Amino acid sequence: MQRNDSANTLQLAKASGFALISMSVIIVTVITQAFRVPPESRGQLRGSLIIHSGIFEAIGVISFAFVCHHNSLLIYGSLRKPTIDRFSRVTHYSTSISLVACLVMALSGYLTFGDKTLGNVLNNFPNDNLMVNIARLFFGLNMLTTLPLEAFVCREVMNNYWFPDDPFNPNRHLIFSTSLVVSALALSLLTCDLGVVFELFGATSACALAFILPPLCYIKLSKKSSKTYLAMAVVAFGCTVMVISIIKTTGKMAMGTGEPVQCS
């Protein structure tokens, strides 16, 4: 079983490498094509970049982008020499690179389109822009390479929870994989608004994984100290962001006050 997991992780590493190339293409496209955007497509920069009415939804989206706790054990096991120091170095480097990429992407998009910035910034660009269309293709391919990694983790959890002592079963493997892919496809076909999807999942799963569950585990497993109160404060912050974001996002969906979207 361990040999099979290592082989699967090695195959997923190739998909992750392609996803990294895709994101690089998208970032370069947004930066370079921002100068070619017609004046009528540009919006106004209003208020502060940080303090904004959608700050709680933004925290959820950012958390969704950085949450990778569920992949930690797989990443640790994929190291040639798995040690805590090497794992710490990998996580710090990768998180720092992701932070720079997110900041470059976000600032380039918002400084170009202002209050007209859509949830998917590629939709702000004209449809006849060849380089942007190539970036859209890479974005779709990036989603195809991201889904197997997430499905791999979810499938492993399902196997370990329901069939912890059973040997590998190809039929069960096929059923779990197909169910995960089909359910993800069905949900994706129900909406064209990528921003609302990010906000909703950021408000629920991302806030729980980033701000609520880890400090709760720390409080449960460690002795009471000054850090315990800090962990409680993080839990309170996560719960606040979760509740406010869910209320605002569901209200936006119910009232239809979100950004205009068009399926294409």
C-alpha positions as a Python dict, from the first residue, in 0.01 Angstrom:
ca = {
    (1, 'M'): (0, 0, 0),
    (2, 'Q'): (285, 238, 84),
    (3, 'R'): (452, 166, -251),
    (4, 'N'): (123, 235, -431),
    (5, 'D'): (78, 568, -245),
    (6, 'S'): (432, 675, -335),
    (7, 'A'): (370, 600, -701),
    (8, 'N'): (45, 796, -693),
    (9, 'T'): (217, 1090, -523),
    (10, 'L'): (493, 1084, -787),
    (11, 'Q'): (234, 1102, -1065),
    (12, 'L'): (57, 1387, -888),
    (13, 'A'): (388, 1574, -864),
    (14, 'K'): (391, 1598, -1244),
    (15, 'A'): (40, 1742, -1239),
    (16, 'S'): (147, 1991, -973),
    (17, 'G'): (443, 2097, -1188),
    (18, 'F'): (211, 2162, -1481),
    (19, 'A'): (-22, 2357, -1252),
    (20, 'L'): (271, 2575, -1146),
    (21, 'I'): (353, 2648, -1511),
    (22, 'S'): (-12, 2732, -1579),
    (23, 'M'): (-29, 2979, -1293),
    (24, 'S'): (293, 3144, -1412),
    (25, 'V'): (139, 3191, -1757),
    (26, 'I'): (-177, 3342, -1606),
    (27, 'I'): (17, 3586, -1385),
    (28, 'V'): (240, 3699, -1674),
    (29, 'T'): (-69, 3744, -1892),
    (30, 'V'): (-252, 3961, -1637),
    (31, 'I'): (56, 4180, -1587),
    (32, 'T'): (145, 4225, -1954),
    (33, 'Q'): (-208, 4255, -2095),
    (34, 'A'): (-319, 4507, -1833),
    (35, 'F'): (-159, 4782, -2041),
    (36, 'R'): (-376, 4689, -2343),
    (37, 'V'): (-711, 4710, -2164),
    (38, 'P'): (-941, 4972, -2326),
    (39, 'P'): (-1037, 5271, -2107),
    (40, 'E'): (-1405, 5172, -2093),
    (41, 'S'): (-1312, 4841, -1925),
    (42, 'R'): (-1117, 5009, -1647),
    (43, 'G'): (-1285, 5094, -1319),
    (44, 'Q'): (-1219, 5343, -1044),
    (45, 'L'): (-1006, 5287, -735),
    (46, 'R'): (-1232, 5370, -443),
    (47, 'G'): (-1148, 5359, -75),
    (48, 'S'): (-871, 5159, 84),
    (49, 'L'): (-707, 4848, -57),
    (50, 'I'): (-745, 4675, 282),
    (51, 'I'): (-1042, 4823, 469),
    (52, 'H'): (-1341, 4745, 249),
    (53, 'S'): (-1699, 4625, 289),
    (54, 'G'): (-1597, 4284, 152),
    (55, 'I'): (-1299, 4234, 383),
    (56, 'F'): (-1451, 3929, 557),
    (57, 'E'): (-1527, 3755, 228),
    (58, 'A'): (-1175, 3842, 113),
    (59, 'I'): (-1025, 3680, 425),
    (60, 'G'): (-1218, 3362, 343),
    (61, 'V'): (-1099, 3362, -19),
    (62, 'I'): (-737, 3421, 85),
    (63, 'S'): (-764, 3142, 342),
    (64, 'F'): (-905, 2914, 74),
    (65, 'A'): (-602, 2988, -145),
    (66, 'F'): (-351, 2904, 130),
    (67, 'V'): (-518, 2611, 306),
    (68, 'C'): (-318, 2296, 231),
    (69, 'H'): (-334, 2111, 564),
    (70, 'H'): (-495, 1808, 404),
    (71, 'N'): (-192, 1764, 175),
    (72, 'S'): (69, 1794, 450),
    (73, 'L'): (121, 1423, 512),
    (74, 'L'): (141, 1351, 138),
    (75, 'I'): (396, 1625, 87),
    (76, 'Y'): (600, 1505, 383),
    (77, 'G'): (596, 1149, 250),
    (78, 'S'): (699, 1261, -99),
    (79, 'L'): (1030, 1407, 27),
    (80, 'R'): (1340, 1201, -58),
    (81, 'K'): (1461, 1233, 300),
    (82, 'P'): (1151, 1318, 506),
    (83, 'T'): (1257, 1519, 810),
    (84, 'I'): (1085, 1796, 1001),
    (85, 'D'): (1351, 2050, 900),
    (86, 'R'): (1324, 1970, 529),
    (87, 'F'): (946, 1973, 548),
    (88, 'S'): (952, 2309, 728),
    (89, 'R'): (1183, 2451, 462),
    (90, 'V'): (958, 2328, 179),
    (91, 'T'): (642, 2469, 338),
    (92, 'H'): (801, 2808, 409),
    (93, 'Y'): (943, 2842, 59),
    (94, 'S'): (623, 2730, -113),
    (95, 'T'): (402, 2953, 104),
    (96, 'S'): (625, 3254, 41),
    (97, 'I'): (619, 3196, -335),
    (98, 'S'): (240, 3157, -324),
    (99, 'L'): (208, 3480, -126),
    (100, 'V'): (413, 3675, -381),
    (101, 'A'): (215, 3523, -671),
    (102, 'C'): (-120, 3606, -507),
    (103, 'L'): (-15, 3964, -430),
    (104, 'V'): (113, 4023, -783),
    (105, 'M'): (-203, 3876, -935),
    (106, 'A'): (-441, 4061, -704),
    (107, 'L'): (-272, 4400, -724),
    (108, 'S'): (-228, 4383, -1101),
    (109, 'G'): (-593, 4299, -1150),
    (110, 'Y'): (-736, 4548, -903),
    (111, 'L'): (-510, 4839, -1002),
    (112, 'T'): (-615, 4781, -1363),
    (113, 'F'): (-991, 4726, -1328),
    (114, 'G'): (-1068, 4890, -992),
    (115, 'D'): (-1427, 4849, -882),
    (116, 'K'): (-1505, 4653, -1201),
    (117, 'T'): (-1276, 4365, -1100),
    (118, 'L'): (-1460, 4032, -1130),
    (119, 'G'): (-1412, 3719, -923),
    (120, 'N'): (-1222, 3568, -1214),
    (121, 'V'): (-1002, 3855, -1334),
    (122, 'L'): (-953, 3689, -1674),
    (123, 'N'): (-1320, 3763, -1746),
    (124, 'N'): (-1239, 4136, -1730),
    (125, 'F'): (-1031, 4113, -2046),
    (126, 'P'): (-1182, 4127, -2396),
    (127, 'N'): (-1271, 3795, -2556),
    (128, 'D'): (-1061, 3866, -2866),
    (129, 'N'): (-732, 3889, -2675),
    (130, 'L'): (-527, 3590, -2792),
    (131, 'M'): (-288, 3579, -2498),
    (132, 'V'): (-573, 3604, -2248),
    (133, 'N'): (-756, 3320, -2424),
    (134, 'I'): (-440, 3109, -2395),
    (135, 'A'): (-431, 3197, -2023),
    (136, 'R'): (-796, 3088, -1995),
    (137, 'L'): (-703, 2756, -2153),
    (138, 'F'): (-420, 2714, -1903),
    (139, 'F'): (-660, 2804, -1623),
    (140, 'G'): (-894, 2525, -1729),
    (141, 'L'): (-605, 2282, -1754),
    (142, 'N'): (-489, 2397, -1412),
    (143, 'M'): (-826, 2300, -1269),
    (144, 'L'): (-791, 1958, -1432),
    (145, 'T'): (-454, 1905, -1264),
    (146, 'T'): (-570, 2039, -928),
    (147, 'L'): (-875, 1813, -901),
    (148, 'P'): (-678, 1483, -893),
    (149, 'L'): (-467, 1606, -601),
    (150, 'E'): (-774, 1705, -399),
    (151, 'A'): (-959, 1387, -497),
    (152, 'F'): (-655, 1179, -399),
    (153, 'V'): (-661, 1319, -46),
    (154, 'C'): (-1037, 1283, -11),
    (155, 'R'): (-1030, 926, -144),
    (156, 'E'): (-755, 831, 102),
    (157, 'V'): (-959, 972, 391),
    (158, 'M'): (-1268, 781, 277),
    (159, 'N'): (-1069, 457, 248),
    (160, 'N'): (-901, 499, 586),
    (161, 'Y'): (-1227, 591, 759),
    (162, 'W'): (-1461, 326, 618),
    (163, 'F'): (-1215, 50, 523),
    (164, 'P'): (-910, 97, 748),
    (165, 'D'): (-795, -268, 746),
    (166, 'D'): (-904, -376, 398),
    (167, 'P'): (-653, -429, 116),
    (168, 'F'): (-659, -221, -200),
    (169, 'N'): (-977, -280, -398),
    (170, 'P'): (-982, -153, -759),
    (171, 'N'): (-1361, -149, -776),
    (172, 'R'): (-1388, 61, -462),
    (173, 'H'): (-1110, 285, -593),
    (174, 'L'): (-1305, 338, -917),
    (175, 'I'): (-1634, 407, -738),
    (176, 'F'): (-1480, 662, -500),
    (177, 'S'): (-1286, 838, -776),
    (178, 'T'): (-1584, 853, -1010),
    (179, 'S'): (-1816, 980, -736),
    (180, 'L'): (-1576, 1260, -641),
    (181, 'V'): (-1520, 1372, -1001),
    (182, 'V'): (-1889, 1355, -1097),
    (183, 'S'): (-2001, 1544, -784),
    (184, 'A'): (-1741, 1815, -845),
    (185, 'L'): (-1851, 1844, -1208),
    (186, 'A'): (-2218, 1865, -1111),
    (187, 'L'): (-2150, 2144, -861),
    (188, 'S'): (-1937, 2337, -1111),
    (189, 'L'): (-2218, 2329, -1369),
    (190, 'L'): (-2459, 2495, -1126),
    (191, 'T'): (-2284, 2833, -1124),
    (192, 'C'): (-2091, 3066, -1351),
    (193, 'D'): (-1979, 3293, -1067),
    (194, 'L'): (-1636, 3178, -956),
    (195, 'G'): (-1615, 3459, -700),
    (196, 'V'): (-1920, 3339, -505),
    (197, 'V'): (-1784, 2984, -506),
    (198, 'F'): (-1454, 3101, -359),
    (199, 'E'): (-1633, 3316, -101),
    (200, 'L'): (-1867, 3036, 8),
    (201, 'F'): (-1600, 2768, 38),
    (202, 'G'): (-1363, 3018, 194),
    (203, 'A'): (-1620, 3110, 456),
    (204, 'T'): (-1687, 2746, 547),
    (205, 'S'): (-1412, 2493, 489),
    (206, 'A'): (-1116, 2734, 461),
    (207, 'C'): (-1197, 2926, 780),
    (208, 'A'): (-1247, 2600, 967),
    (209, 'L'): (-919, 2451, 845),
    (210, 'A'): (-716, 2769, 879),
    (211, 'F'): (-843, 2938, 1194),
    (212, 'I'): (-1069, 2706, 1395),
    (213, 'L'): (-963, 2340, 1392),
    (214, 'P'): (-580, 2381, 1433),
    (215, 'P'): (-601, 2605, 1745),
    (216, 'L'): (-875, 2383, 1888),
    (217, 'C'): (-641, 2085, 1850),
    (218, 'Y'): (-365, 2285, 2017),
    (219, 'I'): (-593, 2376, 2307),
    (220, 'K'): (-697, 2013, 2348),
    (221, 'L'): (-349, 1860, 2325),
    (222, 'S'): (-131, 2115, 2508),
    (223, 'K'): (-107, 2237, 2863),
    (224, 'K'): (-269, 2566, 2951),
    (225, 'S'): (-36, 2862, 2896),
    (226, 'S'): (-31, 3211, 2748),
    (227, 'K'): (-37, 3057, 2400),
    (228, 'T'): (-366, 2890, 2487),
    (229, 'Y'): (-538, 3229, 2511),
    (230, 'L'): (-385, 3326, 2177),
    (231, 'A'): (-526, 3007, 2026),
    (232, 'M'): (-868, 3095, 2171),
    (233, 'A'): (-846, 3438, 2010),
    (234, 'V'): (-769, 3277, 1673),
    (235, 'V'): (-1071, 3047, 1713),
    (236, 'A'): (-1292, 3346, 1793),
    (237, 'F'): (-1155, 3532, 1490),
    (238, 'G'): (-1220, 3233, 1264),
    (239, 'C'): (-1575, 3190, 1391),
    (240, 'T'): (-1645, 3561, 1341),
    (241, 'V'): (-1514, 3558, 986),
    (242, 'M'): (-1707, 3239, 910),
    (243, 'V'): (-2043, 3365, 1038),
    (244, 'I'): (-2020, 3711, 878),
    (245, 'S'): (-1891, 3573, 546),
    (246, 'I'): (-2164, 3308, 525),
    (247, 'I'): (-2436, 3564, 599),
    (248, 'K'): (-2304, 3818, 347),
    (249, 'T'): (-2233, 3561, 74),
    (250, 'T'): (-2568, 3381, 103),
    (251, 'G'): (-2743, 3718, 116),
    (252, 'K'): (-2562, 3824, -199),
    (253, 'M'): (-2669, 3503, -372),
    (254, 'A'): (-3030, 3534, -255),
    (255, 'M'): (-3065, 3905, -343),
    (256, 'G'): (-2872, 3877, -669),
    (257, 'T'): (-2658, 4175, -578),
    (258, 'G'): (-2328, 4017, -678),
    (259, 'E'): (-2120, 4096, -982),
    (260, 'P'): (-2283, 4032, -1322),
    (261, 'V'): (-2167, 3705, -1471),
    (262, 'Q'): (-2223, 3542, -1806),
    (263, 'C'): (-2170, 3177, -1888),
    (264, 'S'): (-1967, 3133, -2202),
}
